[in-house]
C-alpha positions as a Python dict, from the first residue, in 0.01 Angstrom:
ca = {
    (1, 'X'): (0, 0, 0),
    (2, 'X'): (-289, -321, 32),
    (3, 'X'): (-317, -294, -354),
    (4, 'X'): (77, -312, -391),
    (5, 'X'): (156, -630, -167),
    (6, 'X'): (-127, -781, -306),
    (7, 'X'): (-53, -731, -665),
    (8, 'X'): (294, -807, -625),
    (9, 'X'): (220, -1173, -473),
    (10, 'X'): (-91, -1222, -740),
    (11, 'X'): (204, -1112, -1060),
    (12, 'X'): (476, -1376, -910),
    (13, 'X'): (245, -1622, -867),
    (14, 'X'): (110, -1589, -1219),
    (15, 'X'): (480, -1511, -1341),
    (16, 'X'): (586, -1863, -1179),
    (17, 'X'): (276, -2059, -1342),
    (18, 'X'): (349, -1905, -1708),
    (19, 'X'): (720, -1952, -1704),
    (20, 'X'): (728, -2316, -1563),
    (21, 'X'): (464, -2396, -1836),
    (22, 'X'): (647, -2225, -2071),
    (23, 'X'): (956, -2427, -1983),
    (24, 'X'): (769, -2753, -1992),
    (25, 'X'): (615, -2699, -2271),
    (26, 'X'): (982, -2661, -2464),
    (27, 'X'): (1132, -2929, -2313),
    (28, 'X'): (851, -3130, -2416),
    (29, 'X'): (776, -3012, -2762),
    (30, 'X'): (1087, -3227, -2994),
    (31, 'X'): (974, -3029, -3309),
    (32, 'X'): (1245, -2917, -3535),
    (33, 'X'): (1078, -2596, -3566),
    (34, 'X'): (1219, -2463, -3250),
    (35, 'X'): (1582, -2571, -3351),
    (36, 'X'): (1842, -2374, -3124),
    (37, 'X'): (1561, -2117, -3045),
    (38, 'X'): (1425, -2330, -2807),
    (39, 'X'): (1760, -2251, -2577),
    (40, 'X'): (1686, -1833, -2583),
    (41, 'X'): (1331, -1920, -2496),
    (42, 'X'): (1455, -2169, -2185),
    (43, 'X'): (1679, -1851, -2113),
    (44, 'X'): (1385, -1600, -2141),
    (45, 'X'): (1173, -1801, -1901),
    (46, 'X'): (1485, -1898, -1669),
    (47, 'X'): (1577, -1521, -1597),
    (48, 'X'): (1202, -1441, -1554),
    (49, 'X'): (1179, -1668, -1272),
    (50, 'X'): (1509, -1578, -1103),
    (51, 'X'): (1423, -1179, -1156),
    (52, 'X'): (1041, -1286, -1015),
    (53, 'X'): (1201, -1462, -726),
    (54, 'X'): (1404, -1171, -664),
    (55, 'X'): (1157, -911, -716),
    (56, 'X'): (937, -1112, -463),
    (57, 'X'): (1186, -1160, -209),
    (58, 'X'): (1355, -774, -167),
    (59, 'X'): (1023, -603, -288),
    (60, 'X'): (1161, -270, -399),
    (61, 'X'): (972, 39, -372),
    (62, 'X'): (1138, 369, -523),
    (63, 'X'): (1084, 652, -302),
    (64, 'X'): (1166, 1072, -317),
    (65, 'X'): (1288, 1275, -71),
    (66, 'X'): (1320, 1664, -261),
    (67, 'X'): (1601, 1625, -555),
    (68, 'X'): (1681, 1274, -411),
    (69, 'X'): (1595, 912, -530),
    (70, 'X'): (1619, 599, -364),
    (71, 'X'): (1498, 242, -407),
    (72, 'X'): (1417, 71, -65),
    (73, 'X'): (1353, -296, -13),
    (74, 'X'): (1009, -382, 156),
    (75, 'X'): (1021, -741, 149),
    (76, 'X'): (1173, -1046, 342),
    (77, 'X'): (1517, -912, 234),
    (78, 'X'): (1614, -561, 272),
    (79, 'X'): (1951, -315, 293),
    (80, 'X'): (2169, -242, 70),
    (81, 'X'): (2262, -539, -48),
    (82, 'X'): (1962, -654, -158),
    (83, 'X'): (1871, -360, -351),
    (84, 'X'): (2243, -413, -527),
    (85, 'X'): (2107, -772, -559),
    (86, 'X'): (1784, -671, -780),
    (87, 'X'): (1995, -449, -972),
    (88, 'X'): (2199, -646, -1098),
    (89, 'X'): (1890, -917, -1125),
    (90, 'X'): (1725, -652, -1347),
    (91, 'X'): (1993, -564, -1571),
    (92, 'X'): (2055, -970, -1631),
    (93, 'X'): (1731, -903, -1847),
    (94, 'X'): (1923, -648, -2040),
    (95, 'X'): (2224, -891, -2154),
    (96, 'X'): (1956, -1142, -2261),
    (97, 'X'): (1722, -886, -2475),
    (98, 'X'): (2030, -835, -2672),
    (99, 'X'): (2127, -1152, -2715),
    (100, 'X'): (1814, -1215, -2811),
    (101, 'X'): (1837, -919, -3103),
    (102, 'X'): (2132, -1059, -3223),
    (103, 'X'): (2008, -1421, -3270),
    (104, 'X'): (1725, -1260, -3441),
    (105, 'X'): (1898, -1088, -3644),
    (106, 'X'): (2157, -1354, -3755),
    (107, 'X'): (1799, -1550, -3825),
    (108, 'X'): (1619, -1314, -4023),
    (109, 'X'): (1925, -1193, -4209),
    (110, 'X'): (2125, -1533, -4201),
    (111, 'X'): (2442, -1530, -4235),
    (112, 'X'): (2493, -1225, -4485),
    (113, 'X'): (2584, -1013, -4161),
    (114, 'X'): (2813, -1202, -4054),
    (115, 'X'): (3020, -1162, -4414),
    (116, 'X'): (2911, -782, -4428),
    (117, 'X'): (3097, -739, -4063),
    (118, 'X'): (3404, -927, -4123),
    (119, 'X'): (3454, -770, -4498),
    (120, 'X'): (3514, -449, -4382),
}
């Protein structure tokens, strides 16, 4: 349980570091290249560091008992509610892969899809 609490503070810690310079490094960079990209990516790193923070704070460890599952929080916030909290945290990532996927795809297939879906 060592390697666990001390992997989990090393991975924030390096999670925080990579998404803040991440972050900076959009809001710094005023190349057209990025265009409205550069707000999914701001997103991307924005959700990592809330779900990080999150993950840090409630620490959840899944443990089995028989047939039974259940996800206990081991860190500086635990009970129910903040294993409700982390779920929902975690499935915030969900909502913005697909958002992602669909600005992708409008990119790559422009705006051909959008015709193709309102023609039928």
């Amino acid at each position: 349980q060592t390697f666990y609490i001390v992997f989990h503070h090393v991975a924030i810690v390096l999670s925080l570091i990579v998404n803040i310079t991440l972050i900076t490094l959009i809001l710094t960079c005023r190349t057209k290249e990025f265009g409205t990209y550069r707000y999914l990516l701001l997103t991307f790193a924005s959700v990592d560091i809330y779900y990080g923070i999150v993950h840090f704070l409630v620490m959840p460890i899944p443990e089995a008992w028989a047939n039974a599952f259940y996800m206990g929080a081991h860190g500086h916030i635990t009970g129910k509610v903040a294993v409700c909290w982390f779920a929902g945290a975690h499935s915030h990532s969900f909502v913005v892969l697909v958002f992602h996927f669909l600005y992708r795809q409008l990119a790559v297939k422009g705006y051909c899809v959008l015709y193709y879906l309102y023609d039928a």
